[in-house]
Short mmCIF file of C-alpha atoms and ligand atoms in Angstrom, two decimals:
data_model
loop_
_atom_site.label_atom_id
_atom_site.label_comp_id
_atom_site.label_asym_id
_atom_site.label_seq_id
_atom_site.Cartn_x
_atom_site.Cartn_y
_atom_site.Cartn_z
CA UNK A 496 48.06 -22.66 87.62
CA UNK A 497 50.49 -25.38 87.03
CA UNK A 498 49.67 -29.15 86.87
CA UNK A 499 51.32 -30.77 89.17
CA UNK A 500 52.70 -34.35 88.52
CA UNK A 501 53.69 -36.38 90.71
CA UNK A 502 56.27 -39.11 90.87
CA UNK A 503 56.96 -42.05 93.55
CA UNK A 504 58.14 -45.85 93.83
CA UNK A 505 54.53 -46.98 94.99
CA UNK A 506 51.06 -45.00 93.85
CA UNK A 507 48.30 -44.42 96.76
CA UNK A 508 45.98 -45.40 94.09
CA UNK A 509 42.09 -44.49 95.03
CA UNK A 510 40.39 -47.12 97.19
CA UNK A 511 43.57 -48.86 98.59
CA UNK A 512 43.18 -48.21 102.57
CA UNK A 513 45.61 -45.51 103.36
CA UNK A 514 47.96 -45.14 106.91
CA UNK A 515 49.89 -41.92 106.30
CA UNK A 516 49.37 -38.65 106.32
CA UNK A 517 51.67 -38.29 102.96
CA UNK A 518 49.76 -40.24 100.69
CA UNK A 519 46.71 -37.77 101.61
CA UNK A 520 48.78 -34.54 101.43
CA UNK A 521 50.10 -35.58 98.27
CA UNK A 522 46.44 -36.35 97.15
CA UNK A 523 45.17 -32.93 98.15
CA UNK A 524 48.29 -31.23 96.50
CA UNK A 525 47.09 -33.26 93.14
CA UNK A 526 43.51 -32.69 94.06
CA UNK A 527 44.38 -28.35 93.69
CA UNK A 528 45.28 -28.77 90.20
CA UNK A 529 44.11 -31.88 88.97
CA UNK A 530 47.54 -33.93 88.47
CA UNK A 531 48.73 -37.04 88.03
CA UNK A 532 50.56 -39.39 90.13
CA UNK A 533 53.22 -41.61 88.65
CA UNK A 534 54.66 -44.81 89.81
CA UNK A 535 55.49 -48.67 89.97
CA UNK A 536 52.15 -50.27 89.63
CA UNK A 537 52.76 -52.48 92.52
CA UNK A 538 52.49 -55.53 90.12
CA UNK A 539 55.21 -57.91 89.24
CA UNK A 540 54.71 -58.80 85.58
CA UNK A 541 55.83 -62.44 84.41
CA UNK A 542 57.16 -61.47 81.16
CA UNK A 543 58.53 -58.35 80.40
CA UNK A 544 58.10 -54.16 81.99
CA UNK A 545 56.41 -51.31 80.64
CA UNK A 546 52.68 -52.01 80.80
CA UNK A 547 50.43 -49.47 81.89
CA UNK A 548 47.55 -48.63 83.52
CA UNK A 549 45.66 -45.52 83.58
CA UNK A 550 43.08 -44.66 86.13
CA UNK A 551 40.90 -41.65 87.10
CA UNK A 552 39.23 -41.00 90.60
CA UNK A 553 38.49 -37.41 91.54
CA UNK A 554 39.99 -34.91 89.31
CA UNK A 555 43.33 -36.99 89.59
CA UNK A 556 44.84 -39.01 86.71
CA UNK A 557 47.16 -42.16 88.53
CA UNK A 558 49.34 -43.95 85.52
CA UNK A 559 51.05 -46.79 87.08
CA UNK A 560 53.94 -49.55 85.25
CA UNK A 561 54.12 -53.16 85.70
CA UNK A 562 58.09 -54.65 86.67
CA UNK A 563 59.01 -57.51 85.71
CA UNK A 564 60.15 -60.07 88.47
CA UNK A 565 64.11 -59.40 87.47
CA UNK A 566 63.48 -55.30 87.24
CA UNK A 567 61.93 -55.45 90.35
CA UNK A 568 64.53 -57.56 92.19
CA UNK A 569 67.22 -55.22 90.68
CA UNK A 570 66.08 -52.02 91.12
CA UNK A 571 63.62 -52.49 94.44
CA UNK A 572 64.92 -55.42 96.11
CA UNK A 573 68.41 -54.75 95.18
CA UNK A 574 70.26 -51.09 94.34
CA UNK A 575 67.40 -49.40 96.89
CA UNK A 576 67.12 -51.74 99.64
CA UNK A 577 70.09 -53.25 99.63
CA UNK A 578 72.54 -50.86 98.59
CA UNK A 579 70.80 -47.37 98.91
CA UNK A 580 69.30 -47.65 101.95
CA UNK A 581 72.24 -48.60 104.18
CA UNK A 582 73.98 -45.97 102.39
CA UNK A 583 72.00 -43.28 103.15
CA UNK A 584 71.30 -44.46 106.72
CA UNK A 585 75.02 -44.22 107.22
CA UNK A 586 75.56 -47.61 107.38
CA UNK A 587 78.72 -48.86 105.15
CA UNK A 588 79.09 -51.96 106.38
CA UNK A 589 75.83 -53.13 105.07
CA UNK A 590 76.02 -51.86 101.60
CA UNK A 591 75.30 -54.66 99.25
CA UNK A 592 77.26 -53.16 95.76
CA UNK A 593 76.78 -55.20 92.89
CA UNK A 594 76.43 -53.15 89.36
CA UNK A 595 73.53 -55.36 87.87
CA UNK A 596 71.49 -54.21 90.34
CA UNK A 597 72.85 -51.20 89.75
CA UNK A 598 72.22 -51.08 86.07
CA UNK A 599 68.48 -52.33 87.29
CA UNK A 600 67.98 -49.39 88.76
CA UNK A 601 69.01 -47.42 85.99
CA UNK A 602 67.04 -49.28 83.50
CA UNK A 603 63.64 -48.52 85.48
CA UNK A 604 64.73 -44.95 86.19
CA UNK A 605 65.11 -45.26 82.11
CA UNK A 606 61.85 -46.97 81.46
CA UNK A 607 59.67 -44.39 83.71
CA UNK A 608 61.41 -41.70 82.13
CA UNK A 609 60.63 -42.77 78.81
CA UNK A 610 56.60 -43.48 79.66
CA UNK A 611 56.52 -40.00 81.61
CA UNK A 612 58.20 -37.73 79.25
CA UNK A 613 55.41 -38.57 76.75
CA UNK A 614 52.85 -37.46 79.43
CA UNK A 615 54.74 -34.45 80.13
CA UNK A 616 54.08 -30.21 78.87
CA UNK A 617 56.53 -27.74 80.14
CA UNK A 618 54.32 -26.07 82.18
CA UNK A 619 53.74 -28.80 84.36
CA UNK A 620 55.60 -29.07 87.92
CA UNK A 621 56.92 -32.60 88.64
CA UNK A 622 57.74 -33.48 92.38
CA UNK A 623 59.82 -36.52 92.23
CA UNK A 624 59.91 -38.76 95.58
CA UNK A 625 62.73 -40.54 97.25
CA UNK A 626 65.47 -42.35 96.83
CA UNK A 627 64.35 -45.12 94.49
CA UNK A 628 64.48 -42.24 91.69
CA UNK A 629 67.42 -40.17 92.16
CA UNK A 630 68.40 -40.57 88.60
CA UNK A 631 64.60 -39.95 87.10
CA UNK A 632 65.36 -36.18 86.29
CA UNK A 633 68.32 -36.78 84.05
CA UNK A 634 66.89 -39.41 82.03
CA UNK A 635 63.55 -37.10 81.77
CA UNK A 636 65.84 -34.27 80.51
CA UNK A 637 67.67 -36.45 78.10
CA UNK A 638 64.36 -37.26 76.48
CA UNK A 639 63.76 -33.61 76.14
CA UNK A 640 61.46 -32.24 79.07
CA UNK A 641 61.69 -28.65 80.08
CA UNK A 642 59.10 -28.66 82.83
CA UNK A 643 60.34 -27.70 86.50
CA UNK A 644 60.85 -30.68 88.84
CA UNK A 645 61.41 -31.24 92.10
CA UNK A 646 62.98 -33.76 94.50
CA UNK A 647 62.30 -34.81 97.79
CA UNK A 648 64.60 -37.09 99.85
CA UNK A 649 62.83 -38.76 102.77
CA UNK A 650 65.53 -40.38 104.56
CA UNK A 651 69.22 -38.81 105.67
CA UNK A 652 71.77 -37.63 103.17
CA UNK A 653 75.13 -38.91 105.06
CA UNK A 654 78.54 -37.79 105.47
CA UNK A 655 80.26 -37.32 102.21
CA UNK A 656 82.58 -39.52 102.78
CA UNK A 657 79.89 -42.29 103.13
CA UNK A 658 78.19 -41.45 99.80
CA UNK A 659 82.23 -41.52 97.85
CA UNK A 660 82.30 -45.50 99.61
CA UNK A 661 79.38 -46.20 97.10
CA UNK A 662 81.12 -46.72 93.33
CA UNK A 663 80.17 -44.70 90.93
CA UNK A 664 78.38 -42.74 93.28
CA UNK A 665 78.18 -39.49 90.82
CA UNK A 666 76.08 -42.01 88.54
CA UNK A 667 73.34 -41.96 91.15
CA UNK A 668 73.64 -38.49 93.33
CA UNK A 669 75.69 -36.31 90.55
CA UNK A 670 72.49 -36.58 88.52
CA UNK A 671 70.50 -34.34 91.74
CA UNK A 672 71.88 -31.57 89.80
CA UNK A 673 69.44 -31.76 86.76
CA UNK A 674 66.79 -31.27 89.29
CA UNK A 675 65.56 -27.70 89.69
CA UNK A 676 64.73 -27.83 93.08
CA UNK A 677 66.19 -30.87 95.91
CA UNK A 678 64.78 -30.99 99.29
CA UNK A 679 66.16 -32.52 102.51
CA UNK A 680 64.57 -33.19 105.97
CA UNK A 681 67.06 -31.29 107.96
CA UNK A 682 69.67 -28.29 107.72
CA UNK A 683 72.13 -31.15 108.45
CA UNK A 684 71.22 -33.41 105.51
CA UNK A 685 71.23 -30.26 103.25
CA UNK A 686 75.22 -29.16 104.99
CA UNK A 687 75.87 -33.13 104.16
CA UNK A 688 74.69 -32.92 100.28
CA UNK A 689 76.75 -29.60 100.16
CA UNK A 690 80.02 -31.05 100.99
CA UNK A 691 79.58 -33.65 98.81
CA UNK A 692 79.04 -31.50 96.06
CA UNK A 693 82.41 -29.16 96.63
CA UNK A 694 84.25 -32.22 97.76
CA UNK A 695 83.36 -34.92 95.46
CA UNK A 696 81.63 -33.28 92.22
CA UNK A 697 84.22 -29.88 92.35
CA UNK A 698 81.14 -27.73 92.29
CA UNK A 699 80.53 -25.14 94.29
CA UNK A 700 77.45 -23.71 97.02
CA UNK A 701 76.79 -19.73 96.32
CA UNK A 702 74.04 -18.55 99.28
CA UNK A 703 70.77 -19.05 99.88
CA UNK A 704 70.69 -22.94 98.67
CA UNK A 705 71.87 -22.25 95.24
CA UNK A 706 74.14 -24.94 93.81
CA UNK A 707 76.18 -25.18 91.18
CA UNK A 708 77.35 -28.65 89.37
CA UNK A 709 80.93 -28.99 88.34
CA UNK A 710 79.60 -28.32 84.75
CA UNK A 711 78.03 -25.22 85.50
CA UNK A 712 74.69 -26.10 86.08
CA UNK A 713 72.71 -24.45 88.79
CA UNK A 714 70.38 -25.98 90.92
CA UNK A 715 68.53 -25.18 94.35
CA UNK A 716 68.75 -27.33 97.79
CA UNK A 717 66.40 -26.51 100.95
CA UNK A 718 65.56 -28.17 103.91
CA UNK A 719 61.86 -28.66 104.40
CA UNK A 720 61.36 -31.02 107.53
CA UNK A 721 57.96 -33.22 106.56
CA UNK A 722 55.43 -33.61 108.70
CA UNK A 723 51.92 -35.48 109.91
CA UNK A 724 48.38 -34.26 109.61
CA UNK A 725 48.25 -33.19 113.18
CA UNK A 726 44.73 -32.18 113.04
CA UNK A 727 43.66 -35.97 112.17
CA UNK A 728 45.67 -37.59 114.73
CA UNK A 729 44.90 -35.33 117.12
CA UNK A 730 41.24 -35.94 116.52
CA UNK A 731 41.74 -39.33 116.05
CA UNK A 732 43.50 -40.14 119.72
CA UNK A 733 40.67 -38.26 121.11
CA UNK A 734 38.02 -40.70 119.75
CA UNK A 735 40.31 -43.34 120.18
CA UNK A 736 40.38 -42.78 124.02
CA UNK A 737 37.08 -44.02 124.54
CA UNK A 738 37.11 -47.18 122.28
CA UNK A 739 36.58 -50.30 123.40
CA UNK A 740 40.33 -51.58 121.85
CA UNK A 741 42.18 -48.66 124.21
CA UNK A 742 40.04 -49.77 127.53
CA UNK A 743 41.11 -53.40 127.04
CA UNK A 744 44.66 -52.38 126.40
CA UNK A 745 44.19 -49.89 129.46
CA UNK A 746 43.02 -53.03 131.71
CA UNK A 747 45.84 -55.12 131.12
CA UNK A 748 48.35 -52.98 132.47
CA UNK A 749 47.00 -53.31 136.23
CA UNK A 750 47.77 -49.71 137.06
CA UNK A 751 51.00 -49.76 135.49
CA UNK A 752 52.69 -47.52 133.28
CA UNK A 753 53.23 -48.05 129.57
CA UNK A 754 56.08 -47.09 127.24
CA UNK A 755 55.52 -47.67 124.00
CA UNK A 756 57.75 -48.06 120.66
CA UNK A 757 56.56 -48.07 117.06
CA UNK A 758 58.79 -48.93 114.39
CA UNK A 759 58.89 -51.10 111.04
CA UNK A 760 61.66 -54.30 111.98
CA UNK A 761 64.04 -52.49 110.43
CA UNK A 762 68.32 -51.56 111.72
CA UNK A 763 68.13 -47.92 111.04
CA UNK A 764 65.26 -47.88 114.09
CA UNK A 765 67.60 -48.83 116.92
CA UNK A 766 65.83 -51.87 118.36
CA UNK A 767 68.46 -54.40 119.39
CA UNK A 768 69.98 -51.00 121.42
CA UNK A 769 66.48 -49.81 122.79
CA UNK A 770 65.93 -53.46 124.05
CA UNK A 771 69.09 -53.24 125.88
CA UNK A 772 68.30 -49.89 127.18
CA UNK A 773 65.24 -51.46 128.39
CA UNK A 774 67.03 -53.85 130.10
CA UNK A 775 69.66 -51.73 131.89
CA UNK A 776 66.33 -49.70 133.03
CA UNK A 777 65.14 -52.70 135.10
CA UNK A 778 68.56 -52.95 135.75
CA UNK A 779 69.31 -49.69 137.37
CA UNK A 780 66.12 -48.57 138.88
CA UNK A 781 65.32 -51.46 140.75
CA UNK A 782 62.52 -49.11 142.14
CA UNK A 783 60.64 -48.88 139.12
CA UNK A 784 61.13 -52.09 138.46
CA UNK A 785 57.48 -53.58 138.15
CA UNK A 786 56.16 -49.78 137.56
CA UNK A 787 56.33 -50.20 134.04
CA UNK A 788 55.53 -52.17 131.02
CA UNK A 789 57.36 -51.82 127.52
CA UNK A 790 55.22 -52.35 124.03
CA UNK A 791 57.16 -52.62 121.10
CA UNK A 792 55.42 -52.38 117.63
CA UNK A 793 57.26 -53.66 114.96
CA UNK A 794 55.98 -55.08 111.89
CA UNK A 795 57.83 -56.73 109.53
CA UNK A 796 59.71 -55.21 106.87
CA UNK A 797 61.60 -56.61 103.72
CA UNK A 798 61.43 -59.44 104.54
CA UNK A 799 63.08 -60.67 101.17
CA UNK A 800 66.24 -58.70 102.71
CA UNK A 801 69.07 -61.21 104.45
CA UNK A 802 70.05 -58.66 107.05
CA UNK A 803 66.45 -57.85 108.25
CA UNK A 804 65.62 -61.48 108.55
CA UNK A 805 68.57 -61.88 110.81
CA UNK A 806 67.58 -58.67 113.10
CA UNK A 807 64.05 -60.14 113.46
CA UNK A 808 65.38 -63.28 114.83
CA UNK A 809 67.81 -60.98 117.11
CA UNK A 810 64.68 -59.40 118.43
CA UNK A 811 63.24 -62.52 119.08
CA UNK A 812 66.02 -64.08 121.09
CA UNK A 813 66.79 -60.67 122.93
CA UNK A 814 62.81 -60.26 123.76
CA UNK A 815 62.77 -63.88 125.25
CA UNK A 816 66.09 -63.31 126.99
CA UNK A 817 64.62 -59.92 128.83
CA UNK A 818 61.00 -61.39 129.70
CA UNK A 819 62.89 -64.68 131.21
CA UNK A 820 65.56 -62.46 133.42
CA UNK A 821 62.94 -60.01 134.83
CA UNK A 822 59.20 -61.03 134.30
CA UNK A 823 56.96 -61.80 137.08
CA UNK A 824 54.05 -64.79 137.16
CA UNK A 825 51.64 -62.05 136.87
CA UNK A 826 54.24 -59.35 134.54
CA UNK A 827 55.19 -59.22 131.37
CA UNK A 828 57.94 -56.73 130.92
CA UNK A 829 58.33 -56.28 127.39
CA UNK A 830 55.67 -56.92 124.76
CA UNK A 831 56.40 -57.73 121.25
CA UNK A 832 54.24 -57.61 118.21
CA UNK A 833 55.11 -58.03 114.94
CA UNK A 834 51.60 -56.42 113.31
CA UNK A 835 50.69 -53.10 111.94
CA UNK A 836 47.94 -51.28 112.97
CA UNK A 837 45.23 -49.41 111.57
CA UNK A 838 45.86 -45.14 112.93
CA UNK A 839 42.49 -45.17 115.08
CA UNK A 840 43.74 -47.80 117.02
CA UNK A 841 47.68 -46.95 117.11
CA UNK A 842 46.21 -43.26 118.34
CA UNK A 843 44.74 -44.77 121.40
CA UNK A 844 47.96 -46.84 122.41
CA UNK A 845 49.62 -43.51 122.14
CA UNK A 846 47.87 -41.38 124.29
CA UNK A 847 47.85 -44.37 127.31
CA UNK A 848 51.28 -44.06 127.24
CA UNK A 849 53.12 -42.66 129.69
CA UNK A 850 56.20 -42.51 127.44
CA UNK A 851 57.45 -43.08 123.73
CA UNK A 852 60.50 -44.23 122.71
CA UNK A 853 62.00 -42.56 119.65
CA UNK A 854 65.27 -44.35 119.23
CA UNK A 855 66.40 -44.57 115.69
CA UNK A 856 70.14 -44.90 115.13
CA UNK A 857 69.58 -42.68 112.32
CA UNK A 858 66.36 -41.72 110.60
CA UNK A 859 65.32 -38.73 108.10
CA UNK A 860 62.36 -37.22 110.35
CA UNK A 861 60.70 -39.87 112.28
CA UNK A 862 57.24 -39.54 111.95
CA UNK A 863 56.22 -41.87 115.03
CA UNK A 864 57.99 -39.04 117.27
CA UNK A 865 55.54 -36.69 115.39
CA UNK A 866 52.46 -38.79 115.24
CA UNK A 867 53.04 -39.30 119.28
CA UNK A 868 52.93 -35.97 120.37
CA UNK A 869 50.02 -34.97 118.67
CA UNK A 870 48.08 -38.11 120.38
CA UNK A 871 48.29 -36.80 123.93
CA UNK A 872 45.71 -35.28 126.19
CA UNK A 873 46.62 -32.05 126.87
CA UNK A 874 45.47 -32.81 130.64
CA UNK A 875 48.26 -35.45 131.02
CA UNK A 876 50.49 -35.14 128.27
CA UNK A 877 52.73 -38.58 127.90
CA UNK A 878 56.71 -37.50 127.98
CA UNK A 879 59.03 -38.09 124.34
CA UNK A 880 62.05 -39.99 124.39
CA UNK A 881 63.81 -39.04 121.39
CA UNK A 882 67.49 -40.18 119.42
CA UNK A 883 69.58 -37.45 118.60
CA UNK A 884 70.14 -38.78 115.22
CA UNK A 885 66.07 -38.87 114.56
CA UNK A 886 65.57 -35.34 112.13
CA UNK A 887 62.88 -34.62 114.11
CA UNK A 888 64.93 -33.84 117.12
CA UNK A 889 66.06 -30.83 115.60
CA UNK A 890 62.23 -29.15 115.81
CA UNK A 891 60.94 -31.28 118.99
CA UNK A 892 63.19 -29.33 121.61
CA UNK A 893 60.63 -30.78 124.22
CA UNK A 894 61.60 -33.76 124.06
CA UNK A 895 64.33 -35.89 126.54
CA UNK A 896 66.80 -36.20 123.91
CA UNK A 897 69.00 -39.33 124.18
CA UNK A 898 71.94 -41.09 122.47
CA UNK A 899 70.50 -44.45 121.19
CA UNK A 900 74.20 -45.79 121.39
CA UNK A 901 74.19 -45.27 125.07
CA UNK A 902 72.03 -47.85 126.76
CA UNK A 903 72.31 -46.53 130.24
CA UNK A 904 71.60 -42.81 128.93
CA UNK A 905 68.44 -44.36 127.66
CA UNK A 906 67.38 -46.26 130.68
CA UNK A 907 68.06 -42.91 132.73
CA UNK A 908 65.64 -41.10 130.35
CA UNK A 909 63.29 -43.56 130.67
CA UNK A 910 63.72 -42.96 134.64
CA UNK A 911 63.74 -39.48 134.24
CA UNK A 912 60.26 -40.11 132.21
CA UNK A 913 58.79 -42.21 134.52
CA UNK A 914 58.78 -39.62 137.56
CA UNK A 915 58.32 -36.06 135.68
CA UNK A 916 56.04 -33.71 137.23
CA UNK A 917 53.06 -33.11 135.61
CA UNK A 918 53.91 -29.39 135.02
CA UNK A 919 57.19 -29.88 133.85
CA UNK A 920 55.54 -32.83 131.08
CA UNK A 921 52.95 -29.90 130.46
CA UNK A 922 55.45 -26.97 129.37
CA UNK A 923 57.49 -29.74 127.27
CA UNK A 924 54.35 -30.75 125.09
CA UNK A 925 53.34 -27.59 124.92
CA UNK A 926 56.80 -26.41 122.90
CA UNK A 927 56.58 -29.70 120.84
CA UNK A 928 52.80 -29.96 119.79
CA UNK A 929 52.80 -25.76 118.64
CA UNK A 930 55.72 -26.74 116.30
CA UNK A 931 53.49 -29.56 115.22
CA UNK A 932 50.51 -27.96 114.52
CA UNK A 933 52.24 -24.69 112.57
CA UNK A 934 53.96 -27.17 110.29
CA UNK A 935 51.84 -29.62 109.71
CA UNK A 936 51.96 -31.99 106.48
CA UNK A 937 49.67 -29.59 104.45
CA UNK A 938 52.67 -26.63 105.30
CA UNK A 939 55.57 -29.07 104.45
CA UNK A 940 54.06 -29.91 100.98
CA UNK A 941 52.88 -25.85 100.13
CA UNK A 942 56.96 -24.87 101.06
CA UNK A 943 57.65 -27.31 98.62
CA UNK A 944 55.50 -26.52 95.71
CA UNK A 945 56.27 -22.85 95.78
CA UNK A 946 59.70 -23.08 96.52
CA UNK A 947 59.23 -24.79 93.36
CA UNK A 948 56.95 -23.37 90.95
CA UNK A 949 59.36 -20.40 91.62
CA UNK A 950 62.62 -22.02 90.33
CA UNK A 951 63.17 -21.35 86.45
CA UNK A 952 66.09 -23.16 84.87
P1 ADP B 1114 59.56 -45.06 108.32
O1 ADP B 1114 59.06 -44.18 107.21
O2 ADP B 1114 61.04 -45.32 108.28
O3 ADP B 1114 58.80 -46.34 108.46
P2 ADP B 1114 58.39 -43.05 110.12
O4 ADP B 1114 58.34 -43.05 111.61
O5 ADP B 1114 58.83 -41.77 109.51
O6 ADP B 1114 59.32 -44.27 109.70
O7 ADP B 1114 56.95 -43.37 109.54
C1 ADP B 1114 56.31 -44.55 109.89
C2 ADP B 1114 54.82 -44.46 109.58
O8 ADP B 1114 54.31 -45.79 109.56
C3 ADP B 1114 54.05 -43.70 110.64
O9 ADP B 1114 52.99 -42.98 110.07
C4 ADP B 1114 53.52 -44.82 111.53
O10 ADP B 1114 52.30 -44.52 112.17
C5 ADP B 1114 53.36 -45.95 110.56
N1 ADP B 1114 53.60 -47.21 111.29
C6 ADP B 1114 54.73 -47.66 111.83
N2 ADP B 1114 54.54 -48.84 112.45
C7 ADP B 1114 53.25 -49.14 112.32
C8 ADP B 1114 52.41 -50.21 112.75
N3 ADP B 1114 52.86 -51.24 113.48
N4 ADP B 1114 51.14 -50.17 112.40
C9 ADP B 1114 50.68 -49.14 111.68
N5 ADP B 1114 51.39 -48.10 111.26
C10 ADP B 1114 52.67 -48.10 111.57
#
């Protein structure tokens, strides 16, 4: 069998506490074969980049690289976060362009390339992660490597006509074609990356995913929607419903309902437009009025970012504005916390809830949607409010799907939520949480590998 190597921004290195269920799918994949995982060290080095370190826990080999502070704010800090990102979350008007951060990213792509290719046998399989590394291929195959490797994409691929707004986009997203395999959330993110390649690279799409490159060079694309580890988080929610951290949360609420909403602070996740939905809700159904009580998770994210320092005070002001306008001595509307929290206990604020609110203006799966489902008693199943433009709405057909632009669509969902029969919240969990549990992260990350491992350039 193959080794498989794996490549990503940050390294789940052995030890560090651990919220996802990709970090551990990822580990078990490596775990198969014994692999190694490659990656940014997580360290910002004073001088210069390139150091190493090289650590072994397992049967897996993790080699990580120090930045240094002006790498880091290039490449990290500045092409992904503040160009890529709005980019690929269709979001133009927030693109931050500016070619030495550009050039950043290129030089890290550059430097990983050069410490991985000496790492590297051609037998190996290399499964590279996310947009922080869309060029890592090419600069591998310049410095000689013939193994297969793979790319996944965790976020949307948008409209070509989004991606040409970018200059010099074919620097960062012609070089997908020296990947063997490329790998998309959706069907729709996998149409989006094809158009872009007839309309802006003059290549052309032959069936069954196969691509090829202006230059002739032939390449796969595939849609593999990721996933949680339903099993945990199913088994987790059910513990979780009998801690003490769930029956105090439980007791606050005074017999009212809960909807909650788990996001990081950050514009692709709808909030400013979910708040407002929230407030047309009180609005319009003056009957449910007091009935229910909104919790909105949101921990800050990139902070180092201008426009996600200005949406967190926008969320501040808008929270304030909704508690003052419709909050009673003894109600709070809308909670707000700015705080991650460890899976037991986010499991157990899941399953009280009546509702969850899904409402990205655009995200690649949505993994909240996923991880919310799978926390419900099957008793008394909590309903899903879900965006359209979330990738998981294309498997969760049980959900009340919703257009997060459309604030008194939302509010009626959230109506609609609040008085479902039991039966009809039954059938619609039951659709959602069989999806779930056939695909689950382990399935997601097995399509992968032997879509891959059965590509040969
Ligand atoms: P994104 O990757 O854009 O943040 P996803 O919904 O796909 O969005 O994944 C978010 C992951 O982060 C989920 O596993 C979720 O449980 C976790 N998460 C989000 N907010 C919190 C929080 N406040 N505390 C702990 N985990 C969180």
């Amino acid at each position: 069998m193959s080794r498989l190597v794996v490549v990503s921004n940050r390294v789940a290195l052995p030890g560090a506490s651990q919220n996802g269920g990709l970090a551990t799918a990822l580990d078990a994949a490596l775990q198969e074969t014994g692999g190694l995982w490659f990656g940014w060290s997580g360290k910002v080095a004073r001088a210069h980049s390139g150091d190493m370190h090289r650590q072994d826990a397992d049967g897996i080999e993790y080699l990580t690289v120090d930045l240094s502070r002006e790498d880091y704010e290039g490449y990290y800090n500045g092409f992904s976060n503040r160009t890529l990102w709005p980019l690929l979350h269709f979001r133009l008007d927030l693109v931050d362009y500016n070619a030495l951060t550009q050039a950043a990213y290129r030089g890290v792509n550059a430097l990983f390339a050069e410490k991985l290719s000496k790492e590297l046998r051609d037998d190996d399989i290399v499964w590279v992660q996310d947009y922080h590394l869309f060029p890592l291929a090419q600069e591998l195959r310049k410095r000689g490597v013939g193994a297969r490797i793979g790319f996944f994409l965790h976020v949307p691929f948008p409209s070509a006509d989004i991606v040409a707004g970018l200059p010099h986009h074919e620097k960062t997203f012609g070089a997908l074609s020296s990947y063997d395999l490329v790998g998309f959330q959706t069907e729709r993110d996998l149409e989006r990356f094809q158009d872009y390649i007839r309309l802006f690279r003059g290549g052309q799409v032959a069936g069954q995913g196969d691509l090829r490159d202006h230059d002739g060079r032939r390449f796969t694309a595939a849609a593999f929607p990721i996933s949680i580890d339903a099993g945990v988080i199913e088994s987790l929610a059910e513990t979780a419903a009998r801690s003490a951290t769930t029956k105090r949360m439980q007791a606050s609420l005074n017999g009212r309902a809960l909807a909650i909403g788990v996001d990081r602070l950050d514009y692709s996740k709808g909030l400013p437009e979910r708040f407002r939905a929230i407030q047309r809700f009180f609005e319009r159904h003056t009957d449910q009025r007091g009935k229910l009580t909104y919790l909105q998770i949101a921990p800050v994210s990139r902070g180092g970012v201008a426009s996600y320092r200005t949406l967190r005070r926008e969320l501040e002001q808008y929270a304030g504005h909704i508690n003052g306008a419709h909050a009673e001595p003894d109600w709070t509307p809308l909670r707000y916390v700015n705080r991650t929290y460890p899976h037991p206990a986010l499991t157990g604020f899941y399953r009280l809830s009546r509702m969850a609110l899904v409402t990205p203006l655009r995200d690649g799966m949505n993994l909240v949607a996923k991880e919310y489902v799978a926390a419900q008693d099957a008793e008394d199943p909590g309903a899903l409010v879900l965006s359209i433009f979330a990738g998981a709405a294309r498997e969760l057909d049980g959900a009340l799907l919703v257009n997060p632009f459309d604030s008194d669509g939302v509010a009626d969902a959230i109506a609609a939520a609040m008085t479902m029969p039991l039966e009809a919240r039954r059938e619609r969990w039951q659709s959602m949480i069989t999806r779930i549990r056939e695909y689950d992260i382990h399935a997601w990350r097995k399509d992968f590998l032997s879509r891959l491992a059965a590509t040969r350039r």
